[in-house]
Amino acid sequence: MINKPQKKRILKQLRKKTGKVNFIQLIEHYPHWSDLYHGLLSMDWVQFFGLIFILYLIANILFAFAYLVGGNGIANAQPGSFADAFFFSVQTLTTIGYGAFYPTTLYTHIIVTIEALFGLLGFAVATGLLFARFSKPTARVLFSEVAVITPYNGVPTLMFRMANQRSHWIVEAQVRVSVLLPQEITPEGHSLRRIVDINLVRSENPFLVLSWMIMHPIDEHSPFYHYGFTPEKIQEWQPEVIISLTGLDETVSQSIHSRYWYHPEDIRCNVAFVNVVSMDKKGTRCIDYTHFHDVEPLGNGGMGG
């Protein structure tokens, strides 16, 4: 058998929003050029503007050398001056054209023509990417740092809560919760971990403007019922709870999504969330997000929100 040359492999860490490492994945390294548009949209703003600046700098340096190769083809420029050629390139690329520098030879005119076209296309692409990044809909959803298992209507229930951090509504909000099960060995000898969806008391919300308590009853259909939901059992079978939220941003009328991941150490048993909902003297409902992540022992009137 002929061994194909192995591609470079890298370690990639998939992290949840709290910064904890979820798992480390070995993936084959592919150049970003194979998915350039997605890479330019997904990189952070510092990287994006840094890349734009570097490309802008490199383009002007290359064109400056191109002008120098043609000799003294720039009026009022010092012969052989890289600085003058560079700043003439900047004026040409950005279509400023102060008039102090201008081409005087056919060769320089040709380079100016090429650079002007390059500048028009380059700034059009950069503007389009900038608009796409600004117009990309995003969700600012706050998830409780822990999930709790506490009785609700006499049934042990897995709970966590989320809140919309923006003032406008997320309409037609839908949440999907899955659990990563323990490793299994199939009759064929394959080792795998399955992800199963779990039932929720309510998985849809017509408008998410404040907070939403997500509840999963641990009944005979729940994996927590079969594998155990005591602190000892949870640490033994290591469940990981995966949350996916989708909805419609009412401001821009576009779909948005958010996700979160609870590890076994994030699941607390026999406690309840601190009540964050209260009523003032005028009958207005108030929500105190300063205690959004706090839990308390059972029997203290928690679970609000």
XYZ file of C-alpha atoms in Angstrom:
305
model
C 0.000 0.000 0.000
C 1.241 3.474 -0.861
C 1.242 5.779 2.152
C -0.181 9.168 1.356
C 1.675 12.104 2.851
C 0.017 13.055 6.118
C -1.446 16.502 6.385
C -0.463 18.724 9.239
C -2.703 18.161 12.265
C -3.448 20.701 14.904
C -5.099 20.751 18.323
C -8.310 22.682 18.479
C -10.101 23.500 21.725
C -13.857 23.953 21.639
C -14.789 26.210 24.527
C -18.109 27.182 25.984
C -18.912 30.709 26.995
C -17.590 30.325 30.544
C -14.164 29.638 29.055
C -13.966 26.010 30.182
C -12.495 23.505 27.772
C -15.234 21.222 26.512
C -13.011 18.848 24.624
C -9.848 18.821 22.579
C -10.289 17.761 18.990
C -7.623 16.667 16.541
C -8.491 17.994 13.103
C -6.724 18.162 9.790
C -5.309 21.568 9.068
C -6.725 23.233 5.975
C -5.707 26.663 4.689
C -8.160 29.463 5.432
C -8.215 30.277 1.725
C -10.450 27.222 1.192
C -13.224 28.957 3.197
C -12.129 32.570 3.017
C -15.510 34.291 3.261
C -16.556 32.382 6.368
C -13.176 32.998 7.969
C -13.377 36.753 7.340
C -16.859 36.899 8.866
C -16.086 34.753 11.909
C -12.766 36.294 13.017
C -12.898 38.912 15.749
C -12.815 42.633 14.987
C -9.196 43.146 15.995
C -8.063 40.384 13.636
C -10.305 41.695 10.852
C -9.016 45.280 10.970
C -5.470 44.001 11.497
C -5.755 41.880 8.354
C -7.187 44.791 6.345
C -4.340 47.049 7.488
C -1.666 44.453 6.681
C -3.089 43.829 3.193
C -3.327 47.578 2.617
C 0.287 48.011 3.696
C 1.542 45.105 1.597
C -0.300 46.334 -1.514
C 1.250 49.790 -1.259
C 4.726 48.356 -0.656
C 4.472 46.104 -3.724
C 3.209 48.906 -5.957
C 5.930 51.226 -4.617
C 8.569 48.734 -5.736
C 6.786 48.453 -9.085
C 7.051 52.235 -9.539
C 10.736 52.204 -8.606
C 11.434 49.513 -11.200
C 10.228 51.900 -13.922
C 12.758 54.562 -13.036
C 11.864 58.184 -12.519
C 8.266 58.038 -13.730
C 6.681 60.094 -10.931
C 6.768 63.870 -11.212
C 8.177 65.778 -8.204
C 9.396 62.541 -6.590
C 12.968 62.135 -5.466
C 14.769 59.715 -7.824
C 14.912 56.259 -6.239
C 12.961 57.393 -3.147
C 10.934 54.503 -1.753
C 8.999 56.870 0.538
C 7.828 59.019 -2.370
C 6.875 55.944 -4.393
C 5.023 54.497 -1.383
C 2.998 57.643 -0.729
C 2.245 58.026 -4.430
C 0.894 54.475 -4.297
C -1.276 55.405 -1.291
C -2.712 58.378 -3.190
C -3.381 56.223 -6.246
C -4.857 53.261 -4.361
C -7.243 55.435 -2.367
C -8.024 57.699 -5.375
C -6.959 60.789 -3.376
C -4.722 62.332 -6.046
C -3.425 65.504 -4.417
C -1.665 66.514 -7.652
C 1.832 66.931 -6.214
C 2.777 63.488 -7.574
C 1.574 62.305 -10.973
C 2.784 59.773 -13.569
C 4.993 60.959 -16.399
C 5.880 57.779 -18.325
C 3.879 55.114 -20.113
C 5.148 52.436 -17.708
C 3.989 54.450 -14.677
C 0.618 55.126 -16.312
C 0.144 51.375 -16.800
C 0.991 50.629 -13.157
C -1.361 53.431 -12.041
C -4.157 51.928 -14.161
C -3.633 48.502 -12.597
C -3.424 49.898 -9.062
C -6.543 52.032 -9.518
C -8.517 48.953 -10.579
C -7.043 46.958 -7.712
C -7.990 49.727 -5.260
C -11.571 49.987 -6.486
C -12.120 46.241 -6.242
C -10.278 45.943 -2.930
C -12.221 48.711 -1.200
C -15.497 47.383 -2.603
C -14.764 43.940 -1.110
C -13.639 45.445 2.216
C -16.773 47.590 2.398
C -18.978 44.602 1.617
C -17.294 42.508 4.326
C -17.606 45.345 6.829
C -21.319 45.700 6.079
C -21.840 41.925 6.274
C -20.153 41.795 9.679
C -22.209 44.702 11.030
C -25.477 43.360 9.630
C -24.915 39.798 10.843
C -27.656 39.097 13.443
C -26.409 37.997 16.846
C -28.094 36.976 20.068
C -27.100 38.212 23.501
C -28.581 35.538 25.719
C -27.502 35.013 29.319
C -27.497 31.405 30.537
C -27.310 30.505 34.200
C -23.843 29.285 35.074
C -25.281 26.132 36.671
C -28.204 23.797 36.107
C -30.097 22.372 39.075
C -32.037 19.184 39.777
C -34.897 19.932 42.146
C -38.478 18.670 42.695
C -41.208 20.389 40.701
C -44.820 19.238 41.178
C -43.448 16.174 42.939
C -41.178 15.182 40.022
C -37.366 15.606 40.041
C -36.679 18.195 37.364
C -33.555 19.429 35.624
C -33.697 23.228 35.383
C -31.653 26.085 34.053
C -32.646 29.586 33.080
C -31.818 32.022 30.326
C -32.435 35.720 29.810
C -32.468 38.096 26.880
C -29.807 40.750 27.529
C -31.254 43.139 24.952
C -34.293 45.352 25.445
C -36.115 44.141 22.342
C -37.946 40.833 21.974
C -36.814 37.528 20.562
C -40.029 36.272 18.980
C -40.883 32.634 18.248
C -38.047 31.502 20.510
C -37.412 27.763 20.481
C -35.032 25.831 22.693
C -33.659 22.349 22.128
C -31.849 20.450 24.871
C -29.768 17.315 24.331
C -27.696 15.101 26.605
C -24.433 13.391 25.757
C -24.787 9.817 27.036
C -22.030 7.590 28.439
C -19.801 5.687 26.093
C -21.418 2.515 24.723
C -20.088 -0.581 22.998
C -22.282 -1.842 20.162
C -22.693 -5.582 19.410
C -20.268 -5.019 16.528
C -17.640 -3.712 18.924
C -17.887 -0.039 18.001
C -17.354 2.487 20.776
C -19.513 5.612 20.647
C -21.277 8.291 22.675
C -24.806 9.165 21.611
C -26.551 12.504 21.875
C -30.277 12.290 22.650
C -32.892 15.031 22.837
C -34.787 15.350 26.104
C -38.391 16.407 26.679
C -39.108 19.852 28.089
C -42.107 21.221 29.950
C -42.097 24.065 27.434
C -39.772 24.309 24.455
C -41.303 27.355 22.739
C -41.800 30.934 23.827
C -43.789 33.403 21.694
C -41.577 36.256 22.911
C -38.435 36.167 25.014
C -37.918 39.600 26.527
C -36.865 38.896 30.121
C -36.061 35.432 31.498
C -37.149 31.869 30.804
C -36.859 28.840 33.082
C -36.232 25.663 31.083
C -37.427 22.469 32.810
C -36.922 18.819 31.973
C -38.946 16.349 34.108
C -36.849 13.329 35.081
C -39.395 10.584 34.409
C -39.113 7.113 32.920
C -38.349 8.640 29.510
C -35.399 10.670 30.756
C -31.785 9.480 30.504
C -31.249 10.942 33.982
C -33.870 8.489 35.246
C -32.030 5.486 33.777
C -28.460 6.521 34.557
C -29.122 8.260 37.875
C -29.391 11.869 38.995
C -27.729 11.835 42.399
C -24.441 13.743 42.719
C -22.538 10.450 42.817
C -24.295 9.021 39.755
C -23.833 12.223 37.765
C -20.089 12.167 38.374
C -20.083 8.497 37.381
C -21.823 8.697 34.000
C -20.660 12.268 33.201
C -23.684 13.746 31.390
C -23.157 16.862 29.314
C -26.196 19.011 28.580
C -26.216 20.864 25.251
C -28.592 23.787 24.710
C -29.498 25.383 21.386
C -31.745 28.459 21.217
C -33.184 29.878 17.999
C -35.550 32.761 17.434
C -36.374 35.815 15.365
C -34.887 39.200 16.181
C -37.827 41.622 15.986
C -35.579 44.594 15.168
C -33.960 43.194 12.015
C -36.475 40.375 11.332
C -33.681 37.841 10.991
C -33.078 34.481 12.624
C -30.649 34.380 15.524
C -29.260 31.549 17.586
C -27.320 30.950 20.760
C -25.867 27.859 22.428
C -24.517 26.718 25.764
C -22.986 23.615 27.308
C -23.301 22.294 30.881
C -20.650 19.913 32.178
C -21.250 17.434 35.024
C -19.667 19.779 37.561
C -22.164 22.474 36.496
C -25.181 20.368 37.533
C -26.223 20.916 41.170
C -28.601 18.609 43.021
C -31.143 19.373 45.778
C -30.890 23.144 45.372
C -33.080 25.732 43.659
C -32.433 28.986 41.885
C -32.769 32.149 43.921
C -35.983 33.978 43.090
C -35.151 37.002 40.955
C -38.739 38.061 40.212
C -40.620 40.441 42.498
C -43.455 42.970 42.388
C -43.110 46.617 43.373
C -45.780 48.722 45.063
C -47.315 49.670 41.710
C -47.693 46.025 40.714
C -44.861 46.150 38.197
C -42.862 42.971 37.824
C -39.156 43.460 38.544
C -36.284 41.114 37.753
C -32.982 41.291 39.638
C -30.265 39.848 37.413
C -27.581 40.289 40.081
C -28.713 36.934 41.553
C -29.391 35.262 38.214
C -26.750 32.543 38.760
C -27.294 32.055 42.506
C -28.793 28.925 44.042
C -30.069 28.161 47.542
C -31.121 25.099 49.581
C -34.605 23.731 48.970
C -37.470 25.220 50.943
C -36.346 28.856 50.744
C -38.877 29.914 48.140
C -36.541 29.869 45.137
C -36.991 28.924 41.469
C -38.333 32.324 40.437
C -37.570 33.519 36.910
